[in-house]
PDB file of C-alpha atoms in Angstrom:
ATOM      1  CA  UNK A   1      -3.462 -22.142  25.326  1.00  0.00           C
ATOM      2  CA  UNK A   2      -4.899 -24.145  22.658  1.00  0.00           C
ATOM      3  CA  UNK A   3      -8.293 -23.254  21.660  1.00  0.00           C
ATOM      4  CA  UNK A   4     -10.145 -26.290  20.286  1.00  0.00           C
ATOM      5  CA  UNK A   5     -11.378 -26.221  16.698  1.00  0.00           C
ATOM      6  CA  UNK A   6     -15.120 -26.563  17.446  1.00  0.00           C
ATOM      7  CA  UNK A   7     -14.709 -23.290  19.268  1.00  0.00           C
ATOM      8  CA  UNK A   8     -14.611 -21.677  15.717  1.00  0.00           C
ATOM      9  CA  UNK A   9     -18.045 -20.216  15.510  1.00  0.00           C
ATOM     10  CA  UNK A  10     -18.554 -18.091  18.472  1.00  0.00           C
ATOM     11  CA  UNK A  11     -20.322 -15.257  16.873  1.00  0.00           C
ATOM     12  CA  UNK A  12     -22.930 -17.083  14.715  1.00  0.00           C
ATOM     13  CA  UNK A  13     -26.103 -15.252  16.474  1.00  0.00           C
ATOM     14  CA  UNK A  14     -24.387 -11.953  16.038  1.00  0.00           C
ATOM     15  CA  UNK A  15     -23.391 -12.833  12.397  1.00  0.00           C
ATOM     16  CA  UNK A  16     -27.032 -13.590  11.585  1.00  0.00           C
ATOM     17  CA  UNK A  17     -28.132 -10.106  13.009  1.00  0.00           C
ATOM     18  CA  UNK A  18     -25.496  -8.524  10.771  1.00  0.00           C
ATOM     19  CA  UNK A  19     -27.138 -10.300   7.663  1.00  0.00           C
ATOM     20  CA  UNK A  20     -30.394  -9.083   8.878  1.00  0.00           C
ATOM     21  CA  UNK A  21     -29.181  -5.445   8.159  1.00  0.00           C
ATOM     22  CA  UNK A  22     -27.174  -6.336   5.294  1.00  0.00           C
ATOM     23  CA  UNK A  23     -23.554  -6.030   6.470  1.00  0.00           C
ATOM     24  CA  UNK A  24     -23.225  -9.723   5.575  1.00  0.00           C
ATOM     25  CA  UNK A  25     -24.867 -10.792   2.111  1.00  0.00           C
ATOM     26  CA  UNK A  26     -27.051 -13.836   1.643  1.00  0.00           C
ATOM     27  CA  UNK A  27     -28.814 -16.351   3.953  1.00  0.00           C
ATOM     28  CA  UNK A  28     -27.720 -18.508   6.987  1.00  0.00           C
ATOM     29  CA  UNK A  29     -26.079 -20.988   4.550  1.00  0.00           C
ATOM     30  CA  UNK A  30     -24.012 -18.009   3.187  1.00  0.00           C
ATOM     31  CA  UNK A  31     -22.209 -17.046   6.555  1.00  0.00           C
ATOM     32  CA  UNK A  32     -19.246 -19.793   6.361  1.00  0.00           C
ATOM     33  CA  UNK A  33     -18.013 -18.732   9.707  1.00  0.00           C
ATOM     34  CA  UNK A  34     -15.274 -21.137   9.585  1.00  0.00           C
ATOM     35  CA  UNK A  35     -13.590 -19.606   6.207  1.00  0.00           C
ATOM     36  CA  UNK A  36     -10.775 -17.254   6.261  1.00  0.00           C
ATOM     37  CA  UNK A  37     -11.033 -13.455   5.432  1.00  0.00           C
ATOM     38  CA  UNK A  38      -8.747 -11.952   2.656  1.00  0.00           C
ATOM     39  CA  UNK A  39      -7.829  -8.298   2.690  1.00  0.00           C
ATOM     40  CA  UNK A  40     -10.121  -7.500  -0.056  1.00  0.00           C
ATOM     41  CA  UNK A  41     -12.986  -9.417   1.519  1.00  0.00           C
ATOM     42  CA  UNK A  42     -12.226  -7.255   4.799  1.00  0.00           C
ATOM     43  CA  UNK A  43     -12.433  -4.124   3.093  1.00  0.00           C
ATOM     44  CA  UNK A  44     -15.405  -5.145   1.402  1.00  0.00           C
ATOM     45  CA  UNK A  45     -17.022  -5.898   4.861  1.00  0.00           C
ATOM     46  CA  UNK A  46     -15.654  -2.579   5.827  1.00  0.00           C
ATOM     47  CA  UNK A  47     -17.296  -0.495   3.117  1.00  0.00           C
ATOM     48  CA  UNK A  48     -20.301  -2.092   3.609  1.00  0.00           C
ATOM     49  CA  UNK A  49     -20.455  -1.383   7.321  1.00  0.00           C
ATOM     50  CA  UNK A  50     -19.757   2.194   6.471  1.00  0.00           C
ATOM     51  CA  UNK A  51     -22.991   2.347   4.235  1.00  0.00           C
ATOM     52  CA  UNK A  52     -20.821   3.308   1.249  1.00  0.00           C
ATOM     53  CA  UNK A  53     -21.424  -0.266  -0.714  1.00  0.00           C
ATOM     54  CA  UNK A  54     -23.320   1.800  -3.459  1.00  0.00           C
ATOM     55  CA  UNK A  55     -20.760   4.452  -3.746  1.00  0.00           C
ATOM     56  CA  UNK A  56     -17.933   2.088  -4.595  1.00  0.00           C
ATOM     57  CA  UNK A  57     -19.991  -0.112  -7.048  1.00  0.00           C
ATOM     58  CA  UNK A  58     -21.034   3.367  -8.592  1.00  0.00           C
ATOM     59  CA  UNK A  59     -17.534   3.835  -9.516  1.00  0.00           C
ATOM     60  CA  UNK A  60     -16.965   3.675 -13.315  1.00  0.00           C
ATOM     61  CA  UNK A  61     -14.868   1.248 -14.630  1.00  0.00           C
ATOM     62  CA  UNK A  62     -12.315   3.715 -16.240  1.00  0.00           C
ATOM     63  CA  UNK A  63     -11.522   5.355 -12.778  1.00  0.00           C
ATOM     64  CA  UNK A  64     -11.188   1.895 -11.217  1.00  0.00           C
ATOM     65  CA  UNK A  65      -8.843   1.144 -13.824  1.00  0.00           C
ATOM     66  CA  UNK A  66      -7.132   4.172 -13.733  1.00  0.00           C
ATOM     67  CA  UNK A  67      -6.568   4.022  -9.761  1.00  0.00           C
ATOM     68  CA  UNK A  68      -5.318   0.364  -9.744  1.00  0.00           C
ATOM     69  CA  UNK A  69      -3.088   0.827 -12.925  1.00  0.00           C
ATOM     70  CA  UNK A  70       0.183   1.346 -10.970  1.00  0.00           C
ATOM     71  CA  UNK A  71      -0.531  -1.445  -8.316  1.00  0.00           C
ATOM     72  CA  UNK A  72       2.264  -4.102  -8.968  1.00  0.00           C
ATOM     73  CA  UNK A  73      -0.482  -7.037  -8.133  1.00  0.00           C
ATOM     74  CA  UNK A  74      -3.721  -5.688  -9.344  1.00  0.00           C
ATOM     75  CA  UNK A  75      -4.227  -8.295 -11.285  1.00  0.00           C
ATOM     76  CA  UNK A  76      -4.512 -10.782  -8.297  1.00  0.00           C
ATOM     77  CA  UNK A  77      -7.781  -8.649  -7.096  1.00  0.00           C
ATOM     78  CA  UNK A  78     -10.577 -10.650  -8.193  1.00  0.00           C
ATOM     79  CA  UNK A  79     -13.124  -9.012 -10.573  1.00  0.00           C
ATOM     80  CA  UNK A  80     -15.719  -8.580  -7.995  1.00  0.00           C
ATOM     81  CA  UNK A  81     -13.465  -6.594  -5.923  1.00  0.00           C
ATOM     82  CA  UNK A  82     -11.801  -4.395  -8.183  1.00  0.00           C
ATOM     83  CA  UNK A  83     -14.333  -1.521  -7.124  1.00  0.00           C
ATOM     84  CA  UNK A  84     -13.916  -2.059  -3.612  1.00  0.00           C
ATOM     85  CA  UNK A  85     -10.217  -1.822  -3.855  1.00  0.00           C
ATOM     86  CA  UNK A  86     -10.042   1.538  -5.902  1.00  0.00           C
ATOM     87  CA  UNK A  87     -12.776   2.985  -3.491  1.00  0.00           C
ATOM     88  CA  UNK A  88     -10.577   2.133  -0.546  1.00  0.00           C
ATOM     89  CA  UNK A  89      -7.334   3.489  -2.110  1.00  0.00           C
ATOM     90  CA  UNK A  90      -9.161   6.741  -3.345  1.00  0.00           C
ATOM     91  CA  UNK A  91     -10.697   7.195   0.037  1.00  0.00           C
ATOM     92  CA  UNK A  92      -7.276   6.362   1.840  1.00  0.00           C
ATOM     93  CA  UNK A  93      -8.757   3.388   3.676  1.00  0.00           C
ATOM     94  CA  UNK A  94      -5.766   1.542   2.738  1.00  0.00           C
ATOM     95  CA  UNK A  95      -2.078   2.322   1.581  1.00  0.00           C
ATOM     96  CA  UNK A  96      -1.189  -1.380   0.811  1.00  0.00           C
ATOM     97  CA  UNK A  97       1.237  -3.580   2.544  1.00  0.00           C
ATOM     98  CA  UNK A  98       4.750  -1.816   1.377  1.00  0.00           C
ATOM     99  CA  UNK A  99       5.811   1.894   2.279  1.00  0.00           C
ATOM    100  CA  UNK A 100       7.951   1.636  -0.879  1.00  0.00           C
ATOM    101  CA  UNK A 101       5.975  -0.288  -3.329  1.00  0.00           C
ATOM    102  CA  UNK A 102       2.171  -0.641  -4.262  1.00  0.00           C
ATOM    103  CA  UNK A 103       1.499  -3.940  -3.134  1.00  0.00           C
ATOM    104  CA  UNK A 104      -2.493  -4.492  -2.543  1.00  0.00           C
ATOM    105  CA  UNK A 105      -2.237  -7.972  -1.073  1.00  0.00           C
ATOM    106  CA  UNK A 106      -6.019  -8.726  -2.263  1.00  0.00           C
ATOM    107  CA  UNK A 107      -5.755 -12.394  -1.280  1.00  0.00           C
ATOM    108  CA  UNK A 108      -3.488 -12.259   1.734  1.00  0.00           C
ATOM    109  CA  UNK A 109      -5.100 -13.161   5.072  1.00  0.00           C
ATOM    110  CA  UNK A 110      -6.189 -10.151   7.090  1.00  0.00           C
ATOM    111  CA  UNK A 111      -5.129  -9.387  10.629  1.00  0.00           C
ATOM    112  CA  UNK A 112      -7.155  -8.175  13.226  1.00  0.00           C
ATOM    113  CA  UNK A 113      -5.395  -4.843  13.325  1.00  0.00           C
ATOM    114  CA  UNK A 114      -5.531  -4.444   9.508  1.00  0.00           C
ATOM    115  CA  UNK A 115      -9.441  -4.949   9.560  1.00  0.00           C
ATOM    116  CA  UNK A 116     -10.004  -2.829  12.436  1.00  0.00           C
ATOM    117  CA  UNK A 117      -8.343   0.101  10.675  1.00  0.00           C
ATOM    118  CA  UNK A 118     -10.495  -0.468   7.753  1.00  0.00           C
ATOM    119  CA  UNK A 119     -13.459  -0.326   9.904  1.00  0.00           C
ATOM    120  CA  UNK A 120     -12.442   2.782  11.673  1.00  0.00           C
ATOM    121  CA  UNK A 121     -11.315   4.433   8.491  1.00  0.00           C
ATOM    122  CA  UNK A 122     -13.987   3.697   5.916  1.00  0.00           C
ATOM    123  CA  UNK A 123     -16.954   4.533   8.311  1.00  0.00           C
ATOM    124  CA  UNK A 124     -16.133   5.885  11.498  1.00  0.00           C
ATOM    125  CA  UNK A 125     -14.273   9.011  10.686  1.00  0.00           C
ATOM    126  CA  UNK A 126     -10.611   7.869  12.386  1.00  0.00           C
ATOM    127  CA  UNK A 127      -8.730   8.841   9.448  1.00  0.00           C
ATOM    128  CA  UNK A 128      -5.319   8.865  11.406  1.00  0.00           C
ATOM    129  CA  UNK A 129      -5.611   5.468  13.084  1.00  0.00           C
ATOM    130  CA  UNK A 130      -2.905   2.834  12.319  1.00  0.00           C
ATOM    131  CA  UNK A 131      -2.091  -0.801  12.921  1.00  0.00           C
ATOM    132  CA  UNK A 132       0.239   0.440  15.798  1.00  0.00           C
ATOM    133  CA  UNK A 133      -2.574   2.278  17.714  1.00  0.00           C
ATOM    134  CA  UNK A 134      -5.690   0.568  16.330  1.00  0.00           C
ATOM    135  CA  UNK A 135      -6.150  -1.793  19.567  1.00  0.00           C
ATOM    136  CA  UNK A 136      -6.320   1.018  22.040  1.00  0.00           C
ATOM    137  CA  UNK A 137      -8.439   3.221  19.749  1.00  0.00           C
ATOM    138  CA  UNK A 138     -10.904   0.259  19.176  1.00  0.00           C
ATOM    139  CA  UNK A 139     -11.422   0.083  22.746  1.00  0.00           C
ATOM    140  CA  UNK A 140     -11.794   3.495  23.310  1.00  0.00           C
ATOM    141  CA  UNK A 141     -14.278   3.830  20.526  1.00  0.00           C
ATOM    142  CA  UNK A 142     -16.303   1.269  22.097  1.00  0.00           C
ATOM    143  CA  UNK A 143     -15.964  -1.661  19.278  1.00  0.00           C
ATOM    144  CA  UNK A 144     -13.853  -4.042  21.417  1.00  0.00           C
ATOM    145  CA  UNK A 145     -13.846  -5.004  24.966  1.00  0.00           C
ATOM    146  CA  UNK A 146     -10.569  -5.291  26.710  1.00  0.00           C
ATOM    147  CA  UNK A 147     -10.565  -8.877  26.340  1.00  0.00           C
ATOM    148  CA  UNK A 148     -11.551  -8.875  22.537  1.00  0.00           C
ATOM    149  CA  UNK A 149      -8.584  -6.322  22.114  1.00  0.00           C
ATOM    150  CA  UNK A 150      -6.397  -9.183  23.450  1.00  0.00           C
ATOM    151  CA  UNK A 151      -7.858 -11.800  21.356  1.00  0.00           C
ATOM    152  CA  UNK A 152      -8.187 -10.173  18.092  1.00  0.00           C
ATOM    153  CA  UNK A 153      -5.277  -7.602  18.170  1.00  0.00           C
ATOM    154  CA  UNK A 154      -3.020 -10.936  18.160  1.00  0.00           C
ATOM    155  CA  UNK A 155      -4.880 -12.547  15.284  1.00  0.00           C
ATOM    156  CA  UNK A 156      -2.711 -12.469  12.037  1.00  0.00           C
ATOM    157  CA  UNK A 157      -5.303 -14.416  10.013  1.00  0.00           C
ATOM    158  CA  UNK A 158      -9.003 -13.843  10.950  1.00  0.00           C
ATOM    159  CA  UNK A 159     -11.808 -16.007  10.104  1.00  0.00           C
ATOM    160  CA  UNK A 160     -15.268 -15.043   9.177  1.00  0.00           C
ATOM    161  CA  UNK A 161     -16.409 -15.651  12.753  1.00  0.00           C
ATOM    162  CA  UNK A 162     -14.196 -13.189  14.206  1.00  0.00           C
ATOM    163  CA  UNK A 163     -14.832 -10.650  11.468  1.00  0.00           C
ATOM    164  CA  UNK A 164     -18.533 -10.970  12.794  1.00  0.00           C
ATOM    165  CA  UNK A 165     -17.614 -10.486  16.439  1.00  0.00           C
ATOM    166  CA  UNK A 166     -15.597  -7.222  15.341  1.00  0.00           C
ATOM    167  CA  UNK A 167     -18.427  -5.941  13.293  1.00  0.00           C
ATOM    168  CA  UNK A 168     -20.999  -6.871  15.947  1.00  0.00           C
ATOM    169  CA  UNK A 169     -19.234  -4.573  18.586  1.00  0.00           C
ATOM    170  CA  UNK A 170     -18.662  -1.798  16.107  1.00  0.00           C
ATOM    171  CA  UNK A 171     -22.624  -1.607  15.375  1.00  0.00           C
ATOM    172  CA  UNK A 172     -23.849  -2.309  19.186  1.00  0.00           C
ATOM    173  CA  UNK A 173     -21.506   0.218  21.138  1.00  0.00           C
ATOM    174  CA  UNK A 174     -19.089   1.635  18.422  1.00  0.00           C
ATOM    175  CA  UNK A 175     -18.957   5.807  18.338  1.00  0.00           C
ATOM    176  CA  UNK A 176     -17.847   7.467  15.273  1.00  0.00           C
ATOM    177  CA  UNK A 177     -15.005   9.975  15.691  1.00  0.00           C
ATOM    178  CA  UNK A 178     -17.804  12.735  15.484  1.00  0.00           C
ATOM    179  CA  UNK A 179     -19.461  11.215  18.303  1.00  0.00           C
ATOM    180  CA  UNK A 180     -22.281   9.731  16.458  1.00  0.00           C
ATOM    181  CA  UNK A 181     -23.263   5.877  16.923  1.00  0.00           C
ATOM    182  CA  UNK A 182     -22.043   3.862  13.917  1.00  0.00           C
ATOM    183  CA  UNK A 183     -25.398   1.948  13.659  1.00  0.00           C
ATOM    184  CA  UNK A 184     -27.359   5.652  13.563  1.00  0.00           C
ATOM    185  CA  UNK A 185     -24.893   6.632  10.556  1.00  0.00           C
ATOM    186  CA  UNK A 186     -25.440   3.281   9.106  1.00  0.00           C
ATOM    187  CA  UNK A 187     -28.937   4.004   9.287  1.00  0.00           C
ATOM    188  CA  UNK A 188     -28.892   7.747   8.051  1.00  0.00           C
ATOM    189  CA  UNK A 189     -26.972   6.253   5.047  1.00  0.00           C
ATOM    190  CA  UNK A 190     -29.883   3.916   3.842  1.00  0.00           C
ATOM    191  CA  UNK A 191     -27.949   0.640   3.888  1.00  0.00           C
ATOM    192  CA  UNK A 192     -30.789  -0.546   6.345  1.00  0.00           C
ATOM    193  CA  UNK A 193     -34.028   0.514   7.681  1.00  0.00           C
ATOM    194  CA  UNK A 194     -34.685   1.719  11.374  1.00  0.00           C
ATOM    195  CA  UNK A 195     -37.182  -1.074  11.572  1.00  0.00           C
ATOM    196  CA  UNK A 196     -34.817  -4.023  10.531  1.00  0.00           C
ATOM    197  CA  UNK A 197     -32.103  -2.482  13.078  1.00  0.00           C
ATOM    198  CA  UNK A 198     -34.480  -2.510  15.664  1.00  0.00           C
ATOM    199  CA  UNK A 199     -35.810  -6.116  15.061  1.00  0.00           C
ATOM    200  CA  UNK A 200     -32.289  -7.047  14.956  1.00  0.00           C
ATOM    201  CA  UNK A 201     -31.466  -5.664  18.177  1.00  0.00           C
ATOM    202  CA  UNK A 202     -29.046  -2.947  16.999  1.00  0.00           C
ATOM    203  CA  UNK A 203     -31.590   0.309  17.692  1.00  0.00           C
TER     204      UNK A 203
END
């Protein structure tokens, strides 16, 4: 079935709530929900959702350069994304696009399964999840409904609206591997306040 182009922004209200707790940056005009999401952008969302934004940005440039030195396409990583990329590699959030070469693919479109892997590894404690089993894992963890699992699981190139839908599910009903709710861990990290989370409808 063809999906009308006008149906692109399904999750605008949810995106605004995510903005209120600092998962999406900026104001309403910065949401740009119809734009595509690259792998480096998806990683950044996942790291931010994990409450680890400050940790990533605190990495020393020398360490970042060392981590990225042997990645064949490190030069394609935008300057703003280098610390996020290095943090993701250091913490095994991503292993890149190839089993035999270190290819990061920073500017490639991100698939639904890859984005879910990043979210579940970065902040939810599911260290062993892969693109092969992440859809079932995401449903079990309360991130996606069965219908969303079908929708997002087959998307090879997410737009920001899709990312908002996935992240909203993670923050409203997602449960970490240790049994805590993602939103509670996010608040505990200091990335937002309990008051802001309550006001946005998350807690």
